[in-house]
Short mmCIF file of C-alpha atoms in Angstrom, two decimals:
data_model
loop_
_atom_site.label_atom_id
_atom_site.label_comp_id
_atom_site.label_asym_id
_atom_site.label_seq_id
_atom_site.Cartn_x
_atom_site.Cartn_y
_atom_site.Cartn_z
CA UNK A 1 193.21 186.56 199.43
CA UNK A 2 194.84 183.13 199.65
CA UNK A 3 192.62 180.24 200.51
CA UNK A 4 193.51 177.34 202.76
CA UNK A 5 196.94 175.96 201.92
CA UNK A 6 198.44 172.58 202.81
CA UNK A 7 201.87 171.04 202.52
CA UNK A 8 203.21 168.79 201.24
CA UNK A 9 200.89 167.84 198.38
CA UNK A 10 202.07 164.24 198.30
CA UNK A 11 204.01 162.07 200.71
CA UNK A 12 205.24 158.48 200.74
CA UNK A 13 206.18 156.83 204.04
CA UNK A 14 206.79 153.31 205.27
CA UNK A 15 205.00 151.49 208.08
CA UNK A 16 206.09 152.56 211.56
CA UNK A 17 207.33 155.98 210.48
CA UNK A 18 205.97 159.31 211.67
CA UNK A 19 204.56 162.10 209.49
CA UNK A 20 203.74 165.79 209.95
CA UNK A 21 201.28 167.60 207.70
CA UNK A 22 200.83 171.37 207.69
CA UNK A 23 197.93 173.73 207.11
CA UNK A 24 197.57 177.49 206.84
CA UNK A 25 194.01 178.80 207.21
CA UNK A 26 192.26 181.46 205.15
CA UNK A 27 193.00 184.99 206.24
CA UNK A 28 190.72 185.94 209.12
CA UNK A 29 189.95 182.34 210.12
CA UNK A 30 190.90 181.20 213.62
CA UNK A 31 189.66 177.60 213.62
CA UNK A 32 191.28 174.64 211.87
CA UNK A 33 189.80 171.17 211.41
CA UNK A 34 191.44 168.03 210.01
CA UNK A 35 189.74 165.25 208.06
CA UNK A 36 190.86 161.92 206.63
CA UNK A 37 189.38 160.74 203.35
CA UNK A 38 189.96 157.15 202.32
CA UNK A 39 189.50 156.19 198.68
CA UNK A 40 185.84 156.13 197.70
CA UNK A 41 184.64 157.44 201.06
CA UNK A 42 183.49 160.75 202.46
CA UNK A 43 185.91 162.70 204.69
CA UNK A 44 186.04 161.62 208.35
CA UNK A 45 186.56 164.23 211.09
CA UNK A 46 189.82 163.84 213.04
CA UNK A 47 189.87 166.91 215.29
CA UNK A 48 189.44 170.67 215.47
CA UNK A 49 191.70 173.34 216.95
CA UNK A 50 190.67 176.74 218.25
CA UNK A 51 192.79 179.14 220.32
CA UNK A 52 195.62 176.58 220.22
CA UNK A 53 193.48 173.97 221.99
CA UNK A 54 191.86 170.78 220.68
CA UNK A 55 188.16 171.61 220.90
CA UNK A 56 186.54 168.53 219.37
CA UNK A 57 187.88 165.10 218.45
CA UNK A 58 186.56 162.34 216.23
CA UNK A 59 187.00 158.60 216.57
CA UNK A 60 190.73 158.41 215.85
CA UNK A 61 193.46 156.81 218.00
CA UNK A 62 196.01 158.76 219.99
CA UNK A 63 198.56 158.15 217.22
CA UNK A 64 196.87 161.14 215.60
CA UNK A 65 197.79 164.39 217.30
CA UNK A 66 197.83 168.02 216.37
CA UNK A 67 198.90 171.49 217.20
CA UNK A 68 197.77 175.01 216.44
CA UNK A 69 200.19 177.92 216.47
CA UNK A 70 199.53 181.53 217.53
CA UNK A 71 199.17 182.53 213.86
CA UNK A 72 196.33 179.92 213.59
CA UNK A 73 198.29 177.57 211.32
CA UNK A 74 198.16 173.93 212.30
CA UNK A 75 200.00 170.63 212.10
CA UNK A 76 198.69 167.08 212.04
CA UNK A 77 201.08 164.41 213.32
CA UNK A 78 200.60 160.70 212.84
CA UNK A 79 202.91 158.27 214.66
CA UNK A 80 203.57 154.57 214.00
CA UNK A 81 202.04 154.70 210.53
CA UNK A 82 199.89 151.81 209.37
CA UNK A 83 199.02 150.81 205.82
CA UNK A 84 195.44 151.87 206.60
CA UNK A 85 196.57 155.46 207.20
CA UNK A 86 197.00 155.87 203.45
CA UNK A 87 194.46 158.54 202.53
CA UNK A 88 193.86 162.13 201.49
CA UNK A 89 194.22 164.40 204.52
CA UNK A 90 192.16 167.55 204.32
CA UNK A 91 192.42 170.69 206.38
CA UNK A 92 189.50 173.09 206.73
CA UNK A 93 189.41 176.56 208.24
CA UNK A 94 186.48 178.57 209.51
CA UNK A 95 185.62 181.64 211.53
CA UNK A 96 181.91 180.97 211.92
CA UNK A 97 179.89 178.03 210.64
CA UNK A 98 181.15 177.60 207.09
CA UNK A 99 184.25 175.42 206.66
CA UNK A 100 186.57 175.96 203.69
CA UNK A 101 188.87 173.16 202.61
CA UNK A 102 192.43 173.09 201.38
CA UNK A 103 193.66 170.96 198.46
CA UNK A 104 194.77 168.14 200.74
CA UNK A 105 197.86 166.01 201.27
CA UNK A 106 197.91 162.55 199.71
CA UNK A 107 199.71 160.15 202.04
CA UNK A 108 200.77 156.71 200.87
CA UNK A 109 202.08 154.26 203.46
CA UNK A 110 204.06 151.33 202.08
CA UNK B 1 176.11 159.81 216.03
CA UNK B 2 174.17 161.40 213.20
CA UNK B 3 173.69 159.41 210.00
CA UNK B 4 173.87 161.08 206.57
CA UNK B 5 172.60 159.28 203.48
CA UNK B 6 172.98 160.58 199.95
CA UNK B 7 171.17 159.40 196.86
CA UNK B 8 171.65 158.36 194.19
CA UNK B 9 175.16 156.98 194.66
CA UNK B 10 175.89 157.38 190.95
CA UNK B 11 174.35 159.57 188.27
CA UNK B 12 175.19 159.69 184.55
CA UNK B 13 173.82 162.55 182.45
CA UNK B 14 174.09 164.02 179.00
CA UNK B 15 175.23 167.63 178.82
CA UNK B 16 172.25 169.96 179.19
CA UNK B 17 170.21 167.66 181.42
CA UNK B 18 168.92 168.60 184.88
CA UNK B 19 169.43 166.58 188.06
CA UNK B 20 168.44 166.43 191.71
CA UNK B 21 170.69 165.07 194.45
CA UNK B 22 169.26 164.22 197.85
CA UNK B 23 170.71 164.21 201.36
CA UNK B 24 168.83 162.70 204.32
CA UNK B 25 170.03 163.11 207.89
CA UNK B 26 168.92 161.41 211.08
CA UNK B 27 168.93 164.26 213.60
CA UNK B 28 168.47 168.02 213.89
CA UNK B 29 171.34 170.01 212.43
CA UNK B 30 172.60 173.55 212.81
CA UNK B 31 174.95 173.43 209.83
CA UNK B 32 174.56 171.82 206.42
CA UNK B 33 176.98 172.34 203.57
CA UNK B 34 177.09 171.02 200.01
CA UNK B 35 180.48 170.46 198.39
CA UNK B 36 181.76 169.48 194.97
CA UNK B 37 184.97 167.45 194.97
CA UNK B 38 186.88 167.78 191.72
CA UNK B 39 189.08 165.03 190.25
CA UNK B 40 192.13 166.47 192.05
CA UNK B 41 190.47 166.09 195.44
CA UNK B 42 189.68 169.75 196.12
CA UNK B 43 186.43 170.22 198.06
CA UNK B 44 184.68 173.30 196.71
CA UNK B 45 181.97 175.00 198.77
CA UNK B 46 178.64 175.17 196.98
CA UNK B 47 176.17 176.15 199.69
CA UNK B 48 175.90 176.72 203.42
CA UNK B 49 172.20 175.95 203.89
CA UNK B 50 170.96 174.67 207.28
CA UNK B 51 167.45 175.69 206.20
CA UNK B 52 165.64 177.42 203.35
CA UNK B 53 166.51 177.82 199.69
CA UNK B 54 169.50 179.36 197.93
CA UNK B 55 170.51 179.75 194.30
CA UNK B 56 173.86 180.34 192.66
CA UNK B 57 173.75 180.34 188.87
CA UNK B 58 172.75 176.91 187.57
CA UNK B 59 172.85 175.43 191.07
CA UNK B 60 170.26 175.72 193.78
CA UNK B 61 169.66 174.00 197.09
CA UNK B 62 166.78 173.53 199.48
CA UNK B 63 166.90 172.24 203.04
CA UNK B 64 163.73 171.24 204.88
CA UNK B 65 165.13 171.00 208.40
CA UNK B 66 161.88 169.79 209.99
CA UNK B 67 161.82 166.79 207.62
CA UNK B 68 165.60 166.26 207.78
CA UNK B 69 166.55 166.42 204.13
CA UNK B 70 168.28 168.66 201.65
CA UNK B 71 168.19 168.74 197.86
CA UNK B 72 170.79 170.02 195.42
CA UNK B 73 169.53 170.93 191.95
CA UNK B 74 171.84 171.18 188.95
CA UNK B 75 170.30 172.62 185.79
CA UNK B 76 171.69 172.53 182.25
CA UNK B 77 174.58 170.34 183.37
CA UNK B 78 178.04 170.76 181.85
CA UNK B 79 180.96 168.36 181.65
CA UNK B 80 182.76 170.47 184.25
CA UNK B 81 180.01 169.57 186.74
CA UNK B 82 181.40 166.02 186.85
CA UNK B 83 182.84 164.89 190.16
CA UNK B 84 181.60 163.85 193.57
CA UNK B 85 178.97 165.86 195.44
CA UNK B 86 178.99 165.67 199.24
CA UNK B 87 176.50 166.78 201.81
CA UNK B 88 177.93 167.44 205.28
CA UNK B 89 176.09 168.26 208.50
CA UNK B 90 176.85 169.40 212.02
CA UNK B 91 174.69 168.98 215.12
CA UNK B 92 174.47 171.25 218.14
CA UNK B 93 176.37 168.79 220.32
CA UNK B 94 179.24 168.31 217.88
CA UNK B 95 180.25 171.89 217.22
CA UNK B 96 182.88 172.08 214.53
CA UNK B 97 182.55 168.45 213.45
CA UNK B 98 181.13 167.98 209.97
CA UNK B 99 179.72 164.52 209.27
CA UNK B 100 179.78 163.71 205.56
CA UNK B 101 177.59 161.46 203.48
CA UNK B 102 179.09 158.91 201.11
CA UNK B 103 178.65 161.25 198.16
CA UNK B 104 176.99 161.14 194.74
CA UNK B 105 179.30 160.52 191.79
CA UNK B 106 178.10 162.64 188.87
CA UNK B 107 179.34 162.02 185.33
CA UNK B 108 178.25 164.40 182.58
CA UNK B 109 178.91 163.27 179.00
CA UNK B 110 179.25 165.73 176.12
#
């Protein structure tokens, strides 16, 4: 049984560009959450998707948007990248309370 | 929003020693998870423990929900236990949103 998978593993972008990160949940999980983890900090909640709808959103600007597909996989899009968007982006999937995390995508904005 | 404080921020041990990590939270929670983040950034689930006590090998955890704290015990520590330990909580009004503490950085020397 594959766990949560994310792609790509690493990404380098320049300021102003747009980026799309992808996540496939664990088998049997229908809910996907996205988190941003800056260096030396705990992960910060971005948003959660369930039944292809954004169910809960953290304190992130509209530049951060997402999508969930009928197969429960999800994308995180970030527009107009800033240097401060450099971070580890983590995806988590769940079916009940427990969230399971993927390996993350390391984004560097130059 | 809910505040999560972890202590100590850093912990250095010799292999074989025992340790206790603490997580305090400022409001009632319906979800509390402990994670271990390895050097590659992967968040590994240790416990889902909104209340009560659980044990898994050398690790155990206790959450006293009425007093708003949780403890993670590591016995006979090994070098592979090194990494960052996070406590994350969810309240009834923020379904799906995990709020993380700042983490405890554990270093185990051989």
